[in-house]
Amino acid sequence: MQHPLRFVRLARENAGLAGRVLIIGLLAIFLPAGTLYAAGQQSAPQKPGILVQITPSSRNVDQGLATSYSATVSSSGGFAGTVVLAVTGLPSGAAPNFSPSSVKLTAGSTAQLSMNVSTASSTAAGDYELTLTGQSGAVQSAAVKTQLRVKAPLRVFGLSGDVSGLLAPGTSRSMDLGFTNPDKGIDVGNLTVSITGVVRTAKAIAANLPCTAQDYSVVQYSGRYPLTVPSGSSSLSQLGVPSAQWPRIAMLDTPRLQDGCKGAVLQLAYSGSGQGN
């Protein structure tokens, strides 16, 4: 009667052993799979390459002058070799010059260059997008961009003017502005007249009678722009500008006593901008 019981116990022990063997077998199956998955995540080695940067993002230059940019050339992926820079997008009459003309990189190194861009007086004014690349044999960098703004140069010229006649409260006088242009013909704009000071007579100062720029007002030039001014000396009247468009100085008629303005001299300033045509 004892034999059947022993048989059952042995069968259970054998069943437990089979369960343990099964678990161990599963672990043996899954561990290699995890190892293979991790290996699949490894990235491919980086190809040797060139990185180029340029600053600033924009430059302004007058026609006939030059400007410069700074370029940085770097090695990536273990690249080593001599790199030459090239630029496209320059306007007619403009030319680049790199200093140094090339750089030699070792793996992981960086080098600096300057790019000088010269323009001609005939280079058309405008905005130009420049594209810069670095090359070494079959290896070429990604393109980087910057901007070049070519402007017509400002011209130096002289301005003068005078009020014809005396000013009294409630009256105004026009000013036939004069121009002195030592260069070739220019286009003038933004003409402005301002009162910078009032010089009272000694009698007004002794009597402590006030007179300031607040007793006057200025009506600015209202004629056409640009105003083409030839070389040499000229004036608004000589340029055919109607007197109604000339600037005017007026003396205000105010409630306060203005005796301090009798015989006063106004100090005037003139300004304008001129570009070659």
mmCIF file of C-alpha atoms in Angstrom:
data_model
loop_
_atom_site.group_PDB
_atom_site.id
_atom_site.type_symbol
_atom_site.label_atom_id
_atom_site.label_comp_id
_atom_site.label_asym_id
_atom_site.label_seq_id
_atom_site.Cartn_x
_atom_site.Cartn_y
_atom_site.Cartn_z
ATOM 1 C CA MET A 1 0.000 0.000 0.000
ATOM 2 C CA GLN A 2 3.002 2.349 0.370
ATOM 3 C CA HIS A 3 4.258 2.009 -3.181
ATOM 4 C CA PRO A 4 1.594 4.126 -4.907
ATOM 5 C CA LEU A 5 2.198 7.065 -2.567
ATOM 6 C CA ARG A 6 5.921 7.051 -3.244
ATOM 7 C CA PHE A 7 5.217 6.985 -6.932
ATOM 8 C CA VAL A 8 3.049 10.095 -6.722
ATOM 9 C CA ARG A 9 5.682 11.969 -4.729
ATOM 10 C CA LEU A 10 8.321 11.134 -7.225
ATOM 11 C CA ALA A 11 6.117 12.193 -10.072
ATOM 12 C CA ARG A 12 5.577 15.593 -8.450
ATOM 13 C CA GLU A 13 9.271 16.032 -7.858
ATOM 14 C CA ASN A 14 9.907 15.173 -11.474
ATOM 15 C CA ALA A 15 7.261 17.698 -12.546
ATOM 16 C CA GLY A 16 8.963 20.454 -10.517
ATOM 17 C CA LEU A 17 12.288 19.601 -12.060
ATOM 18 C CA ALA A 18 10.765 19.831 -15.515
ATOM 19 C CA GLY A 19 9.399 23.284 -14.677
ATOM 20 C CA ARG A 20 12.840 24.447 -13.597
ATOM 21 C CA VAL A 21 14.411 23.090 -16.702
ATOM 22 C CA LEU A 22 11.806 24.857 -18.815
ATOM 23 C CA ILE A 23 12.506 28.249 -17.185
ATOM 24 C CA ILE A 24 16.222 27.865 -17.651
ATOM 25 C CA GLY A 25 15.605 27.023 -21.292
ATOM 26 C CA LEU A 26 13.577 30.172 -21.814
ATOM 27 C CA LEU A 27 16.316 32.331 -20.326
ATOM 28 C CA ALA A 28 18.800 30.711 -22.615
ATOM 29 C CA ILE A 29 16.620 31.687 -25.546
ATOM 30 C CA PHE A 30 15.927 35.351 -24.576
ATOM 31 C CA LEU A 31 19.410 36.464 -23.448
ATOM 32 C CA PRO A 32 21.030 36.121 -26.890
ATOM 33 C CA ALA A 33 18.081 37.981 -28.449
ATOM 34 C CA GLY A 34 18.677 40.964 -26.130
ATOM 35 C CA THR A 35 22.349 40.945 -26.999
ATOM 36 C CA LEU A 36 21.557 41.045 -30.720
ATOM 37 C CA TYR A 37 19.076 43.948 -30.251
ATOM 38 C CA ALA A 38 21.670 46.094 -28.482
ATOM 39 C CA ALA A 39 24.197 45.444 -31.219
ATOM 40 C CA GLY A 40 21.703 46.643 -33.821
ATOM 41 C CA GLN A 41 21.501 50.088 -32.134
ATOM 42 C CA GLN A 42 25.160 50.990 -32.751
ATOM 43 C CA SER A 43 25.503 53.959 -35.212
ATOM 44 C CA ALA A 44 27.618 53.815 -38.309
ATOM 45 C CA PRO A 45 30.968 55.665 -38.074
ATOM 46 C CA GLN A 46 30.864 59.346 -39.155
ATOM 47 C CA LYS A 47 32.253 60.073 -42.615
ATOM 48 C CA PRO A 48 35.171 62.504 -42.868
ATOM 49 C CA GLY A 49 33.870 65.984 -43.662
ATOM 50 C CA ILE A 50 34.394 69.770 -43.557
ATOM 51 C CA LEU A 51 32.354 72.300 -41.564
ATOM 52 C CA VAL A 52 32.345 75.986 -42.578
ATOM 53 C CA GLN A 53 30.944 78.984 -40.680
ATOM 54 C CA ILE A 54 30.985 82.671 -41.643
ATOM 55 C CA THR A 55 30.361 85.883 -39.682
ATOM 56 C CA PRO A 56 28.739 88.344 -39.676
ATOM 57 C CA SER A 57 25.454 87.464 -41.363
ATOM 58 C CA SER A 58 25.497 90.750 -43.334
ATOM 59 C CA ARG A 59 27.891 93.534 -44.351
ATOM 60 C CA ASN A 60 27.331 97.009 -45.841
ATOM 61 C CA VAL A 61 29.801 98.557 -48.268
ATOM 62 C CA ASP A 62 29.827 101.691 -50.410
ATOM 63 C CA GLN A 63 30.413 101.330 -54.134
ATOM 64 C CA GLY A 64 34.144 101.281 -54.860
ATOM 65 C CA LEU A 65 35.133 100.208 -51.331
ATOM 66 C CA ALA A 66 35.789 96.853 -49.657
ATOM 67 C CA THR A 67 34.567 94.923 -46.628
ATOM 68 C CA SER A 68 35.556 91.672 -44.892
ATOM 69 C CA TYR A 69 34.077 88.563 -43.250
ATOM 70 C CA SER A 70 35.533 85.958 -40.866
ATOM 71 C CA ALA A 71 35.329 82.255 -41.754
ATOM 72 C CA THR A 72 35.907 79.203 -39.539
ATOM 73 C CA VAL A 73 36.819 75.844 -41.127
ATOM 74 C CA SER A 74 36.659 72.674 -38.994
ATOM 75 C CA SER A 75 37.411 68.966 -39.436
ATOM 76 C CA SER A 76 34.693 66.393 -38.719
ATOM 77 C CA GLY A 77 34.757 62.580 -38.744
ATOM 78 C CA GLY A 78 38.552 62.489 -38.662
ATOM 79 C CA PHE A 79 39.002 64.506 -41.864
ATOM 80 C CA ALA A 80 42.524 65.734 -42.644
ATOM 81 C CA GLY A 81 43.627 67.700 -45.679
ATOM 82 C CA THR A 82 44.013 71.101 -47.357
ATOM 83 C CA VAL A 83 40.791 73.105 -47.706
ATOM 84 C CA VAL A 84 40.133 75.882 -50.224
ATOM 85 C CA LEU A 85 37.136 78.219 -49.898
ATOM 86 C CA ALA A 86 34.983 79.491 -52.761
ATOM 87 C CA VAL A 87 32.163 82.055 -52.850
ATOM 88 C CA THR A 88 29.337 82.602 -55.345
ATOM 89 C CA GLY A 89 26.669 85.280 -55.685
ATOM 90 C CA LEU A 90 28.957 88.315 -55.921
ATOM 91 C CA PRO A 91 27.701 91.206 -58.085
ATOM 92 C CA SER A 92 29.493 92.395 -61.197
ATOM 93 C CA GLY A 93 32.674 94.287 -60.366
ATOM 94 C CA ALA A 94 33.081 92.635 -56.937
ATOM 95 C CA ALA A 95 35.922 90.208 -56.219
ATOM 96 C CA PRO A 96 36.825 87.993 -53.214
ATOM 97 C CA ASN A 97 40.222 87.489 -51.628
ATOM 98 C CA PHE A 98 40.856 84.835 -48.954
ATOM 99 C CA SER A 99 43.631 85.185 -46.397
ATOM 100 C CA PRO A 100 45.219 82.694 -46.158
ATOM 101 C CA SER A 101 44.279 81.271 -49.555
ATOM 102 C CA SER A 102 43.897 77.765 -48.040
ATOM 103 C CA VAL A 103 44.153 75.989 -44.682
ATOM 104 C CA LYS A 104 45.538 72.572 -43.748
ATOM 105 C CA LEU A 105 43.428 70.643 -41.250
ATOM 106 C CA THR A 106 44.323 67.650 -39.119
ATOM 107 C CA ALA A 107 41.692 65.359 -37.581
ATOM 108 C CA GLY A 108 39.532 67.391 -35.184
ATOM 109 C CA SER A 109 41.276 70.716 -35.854
ATOM 110 C CA THR A 110 39.881 74.190 -36.678
ATOM 111 C CA ALA A 111 41.330 77.074 -38.695
ATOM 112 C CA GLN A 112 40.407 80.737 -39.270
ATOM 113 C CA LEU A 113 40.321 82.690 -42.523
ATOM 114 C CA SER A 114 39.238 86.166 -43.592
ATOM 115 C CA MET A 115 37.295 86.869 -46.779
ATOM 116 C CA ASN A 116 37.798 90.350 -48.202
ATOM 117 C CA VAL A 117 35.259 91.510 -50.800
ATOM 118 C CA SER A 118 36.155 94.530 -52.941
ATOM 119 C CA THR A 119 33.645 96.382 -55.118
ATOM 120 C CA ALA A 120 33.965 98.736 -58.071
ATOM 121 C CA SER A 121 32.412 102.156 -58.466
ATOM 122 C CA SER A 122 30.311 100.532 -61.209
ATOM 123 C CA THR A 123 29.010 97.743 -58.942
ATOM 124 C CA ALA A 124 25.233 98.080 -58.839
ATOM 125 C CA ALA A 125 23.764 99.056 -55.474
ATOM 126 C CA GLY A 126 21.568 96.370 -53.933
ATOM 127 C CA ASP A 127 21.396 93.334 -51.638
ATOM 128 C CA TYR A 128 23.268 90.175 -52.646
ATOM 129 C CA GLU A 129 23.208 86.690 -51.062
ATOM 130 C CA LEU A 130 26.663 85.100 -50.992
ATOM 131 C CA THR A 131 27.192 81.322 -50.728
ATOM 132 C CA LEU A 132 30.422 79.991 -49.233
ATOM 133 C CA THR A 133 31.746 76.398 -49.468
ATOM 134 C CA GLY A 134 34.953 74.613 -48.519
ATOM 135 C CA GLN A 135 36.513 71.914 -50.728
ATOM 136 C CA SER A 136 39.303 69.378 -50.444
ATOM 137 C CA GLY A 137 39.429 66.960 -53.364
ATOM 138 C CA ALA A 138 36.121 65.087 -53.461
ATOM 139 C CA VAL A 139 35.119 66.305 -49.981
ATOM 140 C CA GLN A 140 32.936 69.427 -49.924
ATOM 141 C CA SER A 141 31.282 71.238 -47.025
ATOM 142 C CA ALA A 142 27.645 72.168 -46.782
ATOM 143 C CA ALA A 143 26.971 75.658 -48.156
ATOM 144 C CA VAL A 144 26.690 78.599 -45.745
ATOM 145 C CA LYS A 145 25.205 81.977 -46.624
ATOM 146 C CA THR A 146 25.789 85.625 -45.780
ATOM 147 C CA GLN A 147 24.599 88.927 -47.242
ATOM 148 C CA LEU A 148 26.378 91.807 -48.950
ATOM 149 C CA ARG A 149 24.623 95.182 -49.219
ATOM 150 C CA VAL A 150 26.204 97.554 -51.732
ATOM 151 C CA LYS A 151 25.232 101.218 -51.270
ATOM 152 C CA ALA A 152 25.772 104.364 -53.267
ATOM 153 C CA PRO A 153 28.343 106.396 -51.297
ATOM 154 C CA LEU A 154 27.389 109.573 -49.502
ATOM 155 C CA ARG A 155 28.922 112.709 -51.016
ATOM 156 C CA VAL A 156 30.268 115.678 -49.064
ATOM 157 C CA PHE A 157 28.818 119.060 -49.995
ATOM 158 C CA GLY A 158 28.281 122.457 -48.363
ATOM 159 C CA LEU A 159 25.011 124.185 -47.455
ATOM 160 C CA SER A 160 24.458 127.832 -46.645
ATOM 161 C CA GLY A 161 21.575 130.249 -46.352
ATOM 162 C CA ASP A 162 20.445 133.616 -45.107
ATOM 163 C CA VAL A 163 17.170 135.323 -44.316
ATOM 164 C CA SER A 164 16.561 138.236 -46.671
ATOM 165 C CA GLY A 165 15.280 141.210 -44.654
ATOM 166 C CA LEU A 166 14.261 141.718 -41.042
ATOM 167 C CA LEU A 167 11.807 139.649 -39.031
ATOM 168 C CA ALA A 168 8.989 141.120 -36.986
ATOM 169 C CA PRO A 169 6.242 139.381 -34.975
ATOM 170 C CA GLY A 170 3.846 137.646 -37.364
ATOM 171 C CA THR A 171 6.138 137.806 -40.420
ATOM 172 C CA SER A 172 8.290 135.225 -42.246
ATOM 173 C CA ARG A 173 11.198 135.267 -44.689
ATOM 174 C CA SER A 174 12.224 132.675 -47.289
ATOM 175 C CA MET A 175 15.750 131.282 -47.640
ATOM 176 C CA ASP A 176 17.433 130.661 -50.980
ATOM 177 C CA LEU A 177 19.713 127.812 -49.864
ATOM 178 C CA GLY A 178 23.162 127.691 -51.451
ATOM 179 C CA PHE A 179 25.135 124.541 -52.364
ATOM 180 C CA THR A 180 28.869 124.007 -52.706
ATOM 181 C CA ASN A 181 29.627 120.688 -54.392
ATOM 182 C CA PRO A 182 33.338 119.837 -54.847
ATOM 183 C CA ASP A 183 32.503 116.497 -56.496
ATOM 184 C CA LYS A 184 30.610 115.480 -59.590
ATOM 185 C CA GLY A 185 26.818 115.832 -59.702
ATOM 186 C CA ILE A 186 24.974 114.509 -56.653
ATOM 187 C CA ASP A 187 21.376 113.800 -55.659
ATOM 188 C CA VAL A 188 20.497 115.715 -52.500
ATOM 189 C CA GLY A 189 17.737 114.857 -50.050
ATOM 190 C CA ASN A 190 16.554 115.496 -46.491
ATOM 191 C CA LEU A 191 17.266 119.235 -46.473
ATOM 192 C CA THR A 192 16.724 120.661 -43.000
ATOM 193 C CA VAL A 193 17.131 124.112 -41.425
ATOM 194 C CA SER A 194 17.131 124.536 -37.655
ATOM 195 C CA ILE A 195 17.627 127.411 -35.206
ATOM 196 C CA THR A 196 20.498 126.622 -32.854
ATOM 197 C CA GLY A 197 20.631 129.908 -30.953
ATOM 198 C CA VAL A 198 19.584 133.562 -30.658
ATOM 199 C CA VAL A 199 22.157 136.303 -30.022
ATOM 200 C CA ARG A 200 20.505 139.324 -28.357
ATOM 201 C CA THR A 201 21.791 142.871 -28.476
ATOM 202 C CA ALA A 202 23.792 144.262 -25.581
ATOM 203 C CA LYS A 203 20.865 146.566 -24.761
ATOM 204 C CA ALA A 204 18.450 143.598 -24.528
ATOM 205 C CA ILE A 205 20.868 141.690 -22.340
ATOM 206 C CA ALA A 206 21.378 144.677 -20.026
ATOM 207 C CA ALA A 207 17.601 145.127 -19.689
ATOM 208 C CA ASN A 208 17.155 141.396 -19.140
ATOM 209 C CA LEU A 209 14.728 141.167 -22.061
ATOM 210 C CA PRO A 210 14.376 137.534 -23.222
ATOM 211 C CA CYS A 211 14.407 136.202 -26.760
ATOM 212 C CA THR A 212 14.849 132.510 -27.564
ATOM 213 C CA ALA A 213 14.349 130.049 -30.402
ATOM 214 C CA GLN A 214 10.822 129.582 -29.038
ATOM 215 C CA ASP A 215 9.962 132.987 -30.517
ATOM 216 C CA TYR A 216 10.519 131.612 -34.028
ATOM 217 C CA SER A 217 9.463 128.696 -36.212
ATOM 218 C CA VAL A 218 10.895 127.015 -39.318
ATOM 219 C CA VAL A 219 8.972 125.821 -42.378
ATOM 220 C CA GLN A 220 11.148 123.238 -44.122
ATOM 221 C CA TYR A 221 11.915 122.881 -47.829
ATOM 222 C CA SER A 222 8.921 121.371 -49.647
ATOM 223 C CA GLY A 223 10.312 120.891 -53.156
ATOM 224 C CA ARG A 224 11.092 117.743 -55.086
ATOM 225 C CA TYR A 225 13.525 114.988 -54.045
ATOM 226 C CA PRO A 226 16.066 114.059 -55.056
ATOM 227 C CA LEU A 227 17.362 117.509 -55.904
ATOM 228 C CA THR A 228 20.121 117.149 -58.492
ATOM 229 C CA VAL A 229 22.994 119.497 -57.621
ATOM 230 C CA PRO A 230 25.812 119.958 -60.187
ATOM 231 C CA SER A 231 29.485 120.364 -59.426
ATOM 232 C CA GLY A 232 30.480 123.817 -58.168
ATOM 233 C CA SER A 233 28.270 126.466 -56.562
ATOM 234 C CA SER A 234 24.526 126.736 -57.047
ATOM 235 C CA SER A 235 21.338 127.684 -55.190
ATOM 236 C CA LEU A 236 17.673 126.730 -55.057
ATOM 237 C CA SER A 237 16.777 129.608 -57.351
ATOM 238 C CA GLN A 238 19.476 128.598 -59.869
ATOM 239 C CA LEU A 239 18.163 125.027 -59.810
ATOM 240 C CA GLY A 240 14.716 126.273 -60.766
ATOM 241 C CA VAL A 241 12.994 125.606 -57.443
ATOM 242 C CA PRO A 242 10.019 128.002 -56.915
ATOM 243 C CA SER A 243 10.438 130.356 -53.939
ATOM 244 C CA ALA A 244 7.188 129.019 -52.446
ATOM 245 C CA GLN A 245 9.043 125.711 -51.854
ATOM 246 C CA TRP A 246 12.079 127.255 -50.140
ATOM 247 C CA PRO A 247 12.476 126.944 -46.380
ATOM 248 C CA ARG A 248 11.086 129.876 -44.357
ATOM 249 C CA ILE A 249 11.870 131.408 -40.975
ATOM 250 C CA ALA A 250 8.947 133.010 -39.136
ATOM 251 C CA MET A 251 8.797 135.116 -35.990
ATOM 252 C CA LEU A 252 5.842 134.197 -33.845
ATOM 253 C CA ASP A 253 3.489 136.849 -32.489
ATOM 254 C CA THR A 254 3.159 135.816 -28.856
ATOM 255 C CA PRO A 255 1.299 137.443 -25.927
ATOM 256 C CA ARG A 256 4.521 138.014 -23.973
ATOM 257 C CA LEU A 257 6.831 140.978 -24.490
ATOM 258 C CA GLN A 258 9.237 140.353 -27.396
ATOM 259 C CA ASP A 259 11.349 143.502 -27.221
ATOM 260 C CA GLY A 260 14.384 141.340 -26.494
ATOM 261 C CA CYS A 261 14.203 140.067 -30.084
ATOM 262 C CA LYS A 262 14.768 143.549 -31.588
ATOM 263 C CA GLY A 263 18.067 143.443 -33.458
ATOM 264 C CA ALA A 264 18.681 139.796 -32.459
ATOM 265 C CA VAL A 265 20.717 137.548 -34.733
ATOM 266 C CA LEU A 266 19.568 133.962 -35.398
ATOM 267 C CA GLN A 267 22.131 131.170 -35.491
ATOM 268 C CA LEU A 268 21.083 128.588 -38.091
ATOM 269 C CA ALA A 269 22.223 125.045 -38.922
ATOM 270 C CA TYR A 270 21.742 123.258 -42.247
ATOM 271 C CA SER A 271 21.831 119.576 -43.038
ATOM 272 C CA GLY A 272 21.131 117.232 -45.938
ATOM 273 C CA SER A 273 22.285 113.987 -47.493
ATOM 274 C CA GLY A 274 23.807 113.493 -50.916
ATOM 275 C CA GLN A 275 24.517 110.444 -53.055
ATOM 276 C CA GLY A 276 26.448 110.152 -56.285
ATOM 277 C CA ASN A 277 24.450 109.846 -59.491
#
